[in-house]
Short mmCIF file of C-alpha atoms in Angstrom, two decimals:
data_model
loop_
_atom_site.label_atom_id
_atom_site.label_comp_id
_atom_site.label_asym_id
_atom_site.label_seq_id
_atom_site.Cartn_x
_atom_site.Cartn_y
_atom_site.Cartn_z
CA MET F 72 0.00 0.00 0.00
CA ALA F 73 1.52 3.30 -1.01
CA ALA F 74 1.90 5.99 1.60
CA LYS F 75 0.69 9.46 0.76
CA LYS F 76 3.10 12.28 0.12
CA THR F 77 3.51 14.78 2.94
CA THR F 78 5.28 18.01 2.02
CA ASP F 79 5.38 20.53 4.87
CA TYR F 80 4.91 18.35 7.95
CA PRO F 81 8.60 18.44 9.04
CA VAL F 82 8.68 22.23 8.67
CA LYS F 83 5.50 22.74 10.70
CA GLN F 84 6.71 20.20 13.29
CA LYS F 85 9.92 22.20 13.67
CA GLN F 86 7.92 25.42 14.14
CA ILE F 87 5.81 23.80 16.86
CA ASN F 88 8.94 22.57 18.64
CA GLU F 89 10.44 26.06 18.46
CA ASP F 90 7.26 27.57 19.94
CA ILE F 91 7.43 25.09 22.81
CA GLN F 92 11.14 25.64 23.42
CA THR F 93 10.89 29.44 23.40
CA GLY F 94 7.51 29.65 25.11
CA ASN F 95 6.34 32.08 22.43
CA PHE F 96 3.01 30.52 21.63
CA ARG F 97 0.56 31.62 18.94
CA PRO F 98 -3.09 32.42 19.73
CA CYS F 99 -4.26 29.22 18.03
CA TYR F 100 -3.10 25.95 16.50
CA LEU F 101 -4.89 23.68 14.06
CA ILE F 102 -3.94 20.00 13.88
CA TYR F 103 -5.65 18.10 11.09
CA GLY F 104 -5.30 15.20 8.67
CA ASP F 105 -6.14 11.52 8.45
CA GLU F 106 -3.25 10.11 10.52
CA VAL F 107 -4.77 9.68 13.98
CA TYR F 108 -1.46 8.83 15.65
CA LEU F 109 0.20 12.07 14.55
CA ARG F 110 -2.85 14.14 15.43
CA LYS F 111 -2.91 12.75 18.96
CA GLN F 112 0.84 13.15 19.42
CA ASN F 113 0.82 16.79 18.37
CA ARG F 114 -2.35 17.50 20.35
CA ASP F 115 -0.98 16.06 23.57
CA LYS F 116 2.41 17.74 23.17
CA LEU F 117 0.89 21.16 22.50
CA LYS F 118 -1.77 20.83 25.18
CA LYS F 119 0.82 20.02 27.82
CA ALA F 120 3.10 22.86 26.72
CA LEU F 121 0.31 25.45 26.48
CA LEU F 122 -1.07 24.54 29.88
CA GLY F 123 2.40 24.83 31.42
CA SER F 124 2.25 24.95 35.21
CA GLY F 125 -1.48 25.68 35.08
CA ASP F 126 -3.85 23.02 36.37
CA ALA F 127 -6.93 21.43 34.79
CA MET F 128 -9.06 24.39 35.88
CA ASN F 129 -7.57 26.34 32.98
CA LEU F 130 -8.20 23.60 30.42
CA GLN F 131 -11.56 23.46 28.65
CA SER F 132 -12.28 20.71 26.12
CA TYR F 133 -15.08 20.60 23.56
CA GLU F 134 -15.83 17.75 21.16
CA GLY F 135 -18.44 16.97 18.52
CA ASN F 136 -20.31 18.74 15.76
CA ASN F 137 -23.07 20.36 17.83
CA LEU F 138 -20.94 22.88 19.72
CA ASN F 139 -22.18 26.32 20.69
CA PRO F 140 -19.77 29.01 19.37
CA GLY F 141 -21.16 31.58 21.81
CA GLU F 142 -20.35 29.35 24.78
CA ILE F 143 -16.82 28.83 23.49
CA ILE F 144 -16.30 32.57 23.03
CA ASP F 145 -17.57 33.27 26.56
CA MET F 146 -15.08 30.74 27.91
CA ALA F 147 -12.29 32.32 25.85
CA GLU F 148 -13.07 35.68 27.45
CA THR F 149 -12.85 34.20 30.96
CA LEU F 150 -9.53 34.99 32.64
CA PRO F 151 -7.34 32.02 33.60
CA PHE F 152 -7.15 31.03 37.26
CA PHE F 153 -3.67 31.84 38.65
CA ALA F 154 -2.01 30.93 35.35
CA GLU F 155 -0.63 32.61 32.25
CA ARG F 156 -3.30 31.34 29.90
CA ARG F 157 -6.52 29.44 29.47
CA VAL F 158 -6.32 26.57 26.98
CA ILE F 159 -9.37 25.64 24.90
CA VAL F 160 -9.20 22.35 22.99
CA ILE F 161 -11.83 21.80 20.29
CA GLU F 162 -11.97 18.42 18.51
CA ASP F 163 -14.02 17.07 15.61
CA SER F 164 -16.23 20.16 15.58
CA GLY F 165 -16.77 20.35 11.83
CA PHE F 166 -16.04 24.09 12.03
CA PHE F 167 -13.27 23.73 9.46
CA LYS F 168 -15.44 21.76 7.07
CA ASN F 169 -18.75 23.60 7.39
CA GLY F 170 -17.55 27.01 8.60
CA CYS F 171 -18.30 28.98 11.78
CA PRO F 172 -18.77 32.74 11.17
CA GLU F 173 -19.03 33.67 14.88
CA LEU F 174 -15.80 31.99 15.95
CA ALA F 175 -13.97 33.04 12.79
CA GLU F 176 -14.89 36.65 13.52
CA TYR F 177 -13.81 36.30 17.15
CA LEU F 178 -10.39 34.97 16.11
CA LYS F 179 -9.67 38.27 14.39
CA ASN F 180 -9.13 39.72 17.86
CA PRO F 181 -9.09 36.93 20.48
CA ALA F 182 -8.34 37.33 24.19
CA GLU F 183 -4.59 37.44 24.79
CA THR F 184 -4.97 35.14 27.80
CA THR F 185 -6.52 32.28 25.82
CA ALA F 186 -4.93 29.78 23.46
CA PHE F 187 -7.02 27.67 21.06
CA LEU F 188 -6.07 24.16 20.00
CA PHE F 189 -8.23 22.78 17.17
CA VAL F 190 -8.02 19.09 16.20
CA GLU F 191 -9.90 17.99 13.09
CA SER F 192 -9.79 15.09 10.65
CA GLU F 193 -11.12 17.14 7.71
CA VAL F 194 -10.44 20.74 6.73
CA ASP F 195 -11.68 22.91 3.88
CA ARG F 196 -9.11 25.63 3.28
CA ARG F 197 -11.72 27.82 1.62
CA LYS F 198 -13.76 28.16 4.82
CA ASP F 199 -13.69 31.12 7.18
CA MET F 200 -12.23 29.18 10.10
CA TYR F 201 -9.17 27.98 8.22
CA LYS F 202 -8.49 31.47 6.92
CA ALA F 203 -8.88 32.94 10.43
CA VAL F 204 -6.50 30.46 12.02
CA SER F 205 -3.90 30.71 9.24
CA LYS F 206 -3.65 34.49 9.79
CA ILE F 207 -2.83 34.39 13.49
CA GLY F 208 -1.84 30.80 14.23
CA LEU F 209 -0.21 27.68 12.85
CA ASP F 210 -1.74 24.66 11.12
CA ILE F 211 -0.09 21.29 10.68
CA ASN F 212 -1.35 18.64 8.26
CA CYS F 213 -0.97 15.18 9.81
CA GLU F 214 -1.18 12.98 6.73
CA THR F 215 0.34 9.54 6.61
CA PRO F 216 4.09 10.24 6.17
CA ASP F 217 5.73 9.52 2.85
CA GLU F 218 7.87 6.42 2.46
CA GLN F 219 11.13 8.12 3.42
CA MET F 220 9.67 9.53 6.64
CA LEU F 221 8.07 6.22 7.59
CA TYR F 222 11.37 4.38 7.12
CA LYS F 223 13.16 6.99 9.23
CA TRP F 224 10.51 6.80 11.95
CA ILE F 225 10.60 2.98 12.11
CA THR F 226 14.41 2.95 12.14
CA GLY F 227 14.42 5.51 14.96
CA LYS F 228 11.92 3.52 17.01
CA PHE F 229 14.09 0.41 16.95
CA LYS F 230 17.31 2.42 17.39
CA SER F 231 15.88 3.83 20.63
CA GLU F 232 15.61 0.21 21.80
CA ASN F 233 19.20 -0.53 20.70
CA MET F 234 17.97 -2.61 17.78
CA VAL F 235 18.53 -2.43 14.03
CA ILE F 236 16.24 -3.25 11.13
CA SER F 237 17.24 -3.34 7.45
CA THR F 238 15.54 -1.34 4.71
CA ARG F 239 14.27 -4.56 3.15
CA THR F 240 12.83 -5.72 6.47
CA ILE F 241 11.11 -2.35 6.97
CA ALA F 242 9.45 -2.73 3.56
CA TYR F 243 8.31 -6.22 4.55
CA PHE F 244 6.97 -4.88 7.86
CA ILE F 245 4.97 -2.09 6.17
CA ASN F 246 3.56 -4.47 3.59
CA ARG F 247 2.38 -6.76 6.37
CA VAL F 248 0.91 -4.34 8.90
CA GLY F 249 -0.14 -1.38 6.72
CA THR F 250 0.63 2.32 7.17
CA ASP F 251 -1.69 3.18 10.05
CA MET F 252 0.85 4.52 12.56
CA SER F 253 -1.17 3.59 15.66
CA ASN F 254 -1.21 -0.01 14.50
CA MET F 255 2.46 0.15 13.47
CA ILE F 256 3.62 1.35 16.89
CA HIS F 257 1.63 -1.46 18.52
CA GLU F 258 3.27 -4.05 16.25
CA MET F 259 6.75 -2.54 16.80
CA ASP F 260 6.29 -2.81 20.58
CA LYS F 261 5.45 -6.49 20.11
CA LEU F 262 8.61 -6.98 18.05
CA VAL F 263 10.79 -5.26 20.64
CA SER F 264 9.49 -7.61 23.34
CA TYR F 265 9.79 -10.68 21.11
CA CYS F 266 13.38 -9.86 20.08
CA LEU F 267 14.55 -9.14 23.62
CA GLY F 268 18.20 -10.14 23.95
CA ARG F 269 18.89 -9.73 20.23
CA ASN F 270 19.83 -6.57 18.37
CA GLU F 271 18.30 -7.15 14.91
CA VAL F 272 14.71 -7.52 13.73
CA THR F 273 14.22 -10.03 10.89
CA GLU F 274 11.41 -10.97 8.54
CA LYS F 275 10.97 -14.20 10.50
CA ASP F 276 10.35 -12.16 13.65
CA ILE F 277 7.69 -10.17 11.81
CA ASP F 278 6.01 -13.36 10.60
CA ALA F 279 6.06 -14.72 14.14
CA VAL F 280 4.40 -11.84 15.99
CA CYS F 281 2.88 -9.27 13.62
CA ALA F 282 -0.71 -9.63 12.54
CA ASN F 283 -1.34 -9.26 8.84
CA TRP F 284 -3.42 -6.11 9.20
CA LEU F 285 -4.99 -6.12 5.76
CA THR F 286 -5.89 -9.79 5.85
CA SER F 287 -7.21 -9.32 9.39
CA ARG F 288 -9.51 -6.47 8.31
CA ILE F 289 -10.69 -8.49 5.31
CA PHE F 290 -11.49 -11.33 7.74
CA GLU F 291 -13.52 -8.90 9.81
CA MET F 292 -15.34 -7.68 6.71
CA THR F 293 -16.05 -11.26 5.62
CA ASP F 294 -17.19 -12.08 9.15
CA ALA F 295 -19.61 -9.12 9.01
CA ILE F 296 -20.90 -10.35 5.63
CA VAL F 297 -21.45 -13.86 7.03
CA MET F 298 -23.28 -12.41 10.03
CA LYS F 299 -25.41 -10.32 7.61
CA ASN F 300 -24.06 -7.15 9.24
CA GLN F 301 -24.11 -4.92 6.18
CA ALA F 302 -23.36 -1.69 8.09
CA LYS F 303 -20.15 -3.06 9.63
CA ALA F 304 -18.99 -4.61 6.36
CA MET F 305 -19.49 -1.28 4.59
CA GLU F 306 -17.71 0.59 7.39
CA ILE F 307 -14.63 -1.63 7.07
CA TYR F 308 -14.72 -1.34 3.27
CA TYR F 309 -14.74 2.47 3.41
CA GLU F 310 -11.92 2.35 5.98
CA LEU F 311 -9.84 0.23 3.61
CA LEU F 312 -10.55 2.66 0.78
CA ALA F 313 -9.57 5.61 2.97
CA LEU F 314 -6.21 3.91 3.51
CA LYS F 315 -5.77 3.68 -0.25
CA THR F 316 -6.36 -0.07 -0.50
CA ALA F 317 -7.15 -0.90 -4.12
CA PRO F 318 -10.67 -2.35 -4.65
CA GLU F 319 -9.07 -5.05 -6.82
CA GLN F 320 -6.96 -6.15 -3.86
CA ILE F 321 -10.00 -6.23 -1.59
CA LEU F 322 -11.98 -8.24 -4.15
CA ALA F 323 -9.13 -10.73 -4.55
CA LEU F 324 -8.98 -11.31 -0.80
CA VAL F 325 -12.77 -11.60 -0.48
CA LEU F 326 -12.77 -14.15 -3.31
CA ARG F 327 -9.96 -16.03 -1.59
CA GLN F 328 -11.95 -16.09 1.67
CA PHE F 329 -15.03 -17.49 -0.05
CA ASN F 330 -12.86 -20.11 -1.77
CA GLN F 331 -11.39 -21.06 1.61
CA LEU F 332 -14.87 -21.24 3.09
CA LEU F 333 -15.99 -23.56 0.29
CA GLN F 334 -12.97 -25.83 0.82
CA THR F 335 -13.55 -25.76 4.57
CA LYS F 336 -17.23 -26.62 4.12
CA GLU F 337 -16.32 -29.59 1.94
CA MET F 338 -13.74 -30.84 4.46
CA ALA F 339 -16.10 -30.34 7.39
CA GLU F 340 -18.70 -32.50 5.64
CA LEU F 341 -16.04 -35.18 5.29
CA GLY F 342 -15.51 -35.05 9.06
CA MET F 343 -12.14 -33.28 9.08
CA ASN F 344 -11.17 -31.24 12.16
CA LYS F 345 -9.52 -27.81 12.39
CA LYS F 346 -6.04 -29.33 12.39
CA ASP F 347 -6.77 -31.13 9.12
CA VAL F 348 -8.31 -28.00 7.60
CA ALA F 349 -5.34 -25.86 8.68
CA SER F 350 -2.91 -28.30 7.08
CA LYS F 351 -4.86 -28.68 3.82
CA ILE F 352 -5.33 -24.96 3.08
CA SER F 353 -2.12 -23.76 4.79
CA VAL F 354 -3.57 -21.49 7.48
CA HIS F 355 -3.05 -21.17 11.23
CA PRO F 356 -5.30 -23.49 13.33
CA PHE F 357 -6.91 -20.37 14.83
CA VAL F 358 -7.91 -19.23 11.33
CA ALA F 359 -9.13 -22.72 10.47
CA GLU F 360 -11.37 -22.65 13.54
CA LYS F 361 -12.91 -19.37 12.41
CA LEU F 362 -13.40 -20.72 8.88
CA LEU F 363 -15.20 -23.77 10.26
CA GLY F 364 -17.49 -21.53 12.27
CA TRP F 365 -18.23 -19.28 9.30
CA ALA F 366 -18.76 -22.23 6.93
CA ARG F 367 -21.63 -23.46 9.10
CA SER F 368 -23.51 -20.25 8.24
CA TYR F 369 -23.44 -21.05 4.52
CA SER F 370 -24.82 -23.77 2.31
CA MET F 371 -22.66 -25.15 -0.51
CA LYS F 372 -25.00 -23.41 -2.94
CA ASP F 373 -24.54 -20.04 -1.18
CA LEU F 374 -20.76 -20.31 -1.27
CA LYS F 375 -20.63 -21.29 -4.93
CA GLU F 376 -22.96 -18.39 -5.79
CA ALA F 377 -20.77 -16.00 -3.78
CA ILE F 378 -17.67 -17.14 -5.67
CA ASP F 379 -19.47 -16.79 -9.01
CA MET F 380 -20.60 -13.31 -7.99
CA CYS F 381 -17.00 -12.27 -7.19
CA LEU F 382 -15.72 -13.68 -10.50
CA SER F 383 -18.51 -11.98 -12.47
CA SER F 384 -17.84 -8.71 -10.70
CA ASP F 385 -14.12 -8.94 -11.47
CA GLU F 386 -14.86 -9.58 -15.16
CA ALA F 387 -17.35 -6.67 -15.29
CA VAL F 388 -14.76 -4.31 -13.80
CA LYS F 389 -12.03 -5.43 -16.18
CA THR F 390 -14.29 -4.99 -19.21
CA GLY F 391 -15.42 -1.55 -18.07
CA ARG F 392 -19.04 -2.53 -17.44
CA LEU F 393 -18.85 -1.88 -13.69
CA ASP F 394 -17.11 0.73 -11.52
CA ARG F 395 -14.29 -0.80 -9.45
CA PHE F 396 -15.42 0.90 -6.23
CA ILE F 397 -19.12 0.06 -6.64
CA SER F 398 -18.30 -3.58 -7.41
CA ILE F 399 -17.37 -4.35 -3.78
CA GLU F 400 -20.39 -2.47 -2.45
CA MET F 401 -22.64 -4.62 -4.63
CA ILE F 402 -21.02 -7.80 -3.35
CA ILE F 403 -21.50 -6.69 0.25
CA VAL F 404 -25.14 -5.71 -0.32
CA LYS F 405 -26.02 -8.90 -2.20
CA SER F 406 -24.18 -11.16 0.26
CA THR F 407 -25.81 -9.59 3.32
CA SER F 408 -29.29 -9.59 1.79
CA ARG F 409 -29.43 -13.34 1.15
#
């Protein structure tokens, strides 16, 4: 899965660090982008620095898309309690996607004793709020880092644990666990513990302890389809798309799962146990157990029809008769409506 290109993140990160080191903070900061791990890291770092020696009485947090701008402005005008500043944290408000004239106007001349920290997943740079913040504050776009930055980050993580990892092994690691940084840090922690006493991480170590994230999510999507949970299956599909997973790759894995289910169903009817199934289709016994459970929810006819549907969908996409993104949605809808 290709990581997205990030251009100015290092520059903005350096500016934030300089603000923290000098104590010369701006009236407001905007942290946005689709990488949750980076958003949280920057939020927590700035929140702690802005609050300084002040206690929680000078920290006000707002979250959600039904916030009252007037209430926020009133709080901003309230003097801090025995501290240099009041810190107002506003998350997932939608102000930077839908606009907020009242708050945007207020930010033209905000109270000097209040600092705003906005944290959003989506931002429209044409809206009043973005323009207001960009004039007096600093915004940082927390996209998934580009390949070079990811490699540097992973190398640094293991270096801090006195361990090394080769460029080839990093590529193998990313291919296996995906580019979601929250998941990556979790998997790296597992590797550090597993490799305790050694100073190099290998591909075998990754195979031993790291979950195949993409396959795992496809399993969850297939599980939701089997359980007729259309909403969850769609949610996972859109999540995979948001992480730039190609629909063709998703379809291939869904087809593979249905093929495995069909094989498992056939073996179960022959009286084979999970150990036999695991050996025959080359999966972990834990996976074989799940396949056996799922297979019970299908008839042979259902599984063969599901496979035919996937193959027909693939052909329709390749011949231009069906949109590649809609093809998976149709499979999910049809499979959960049976």
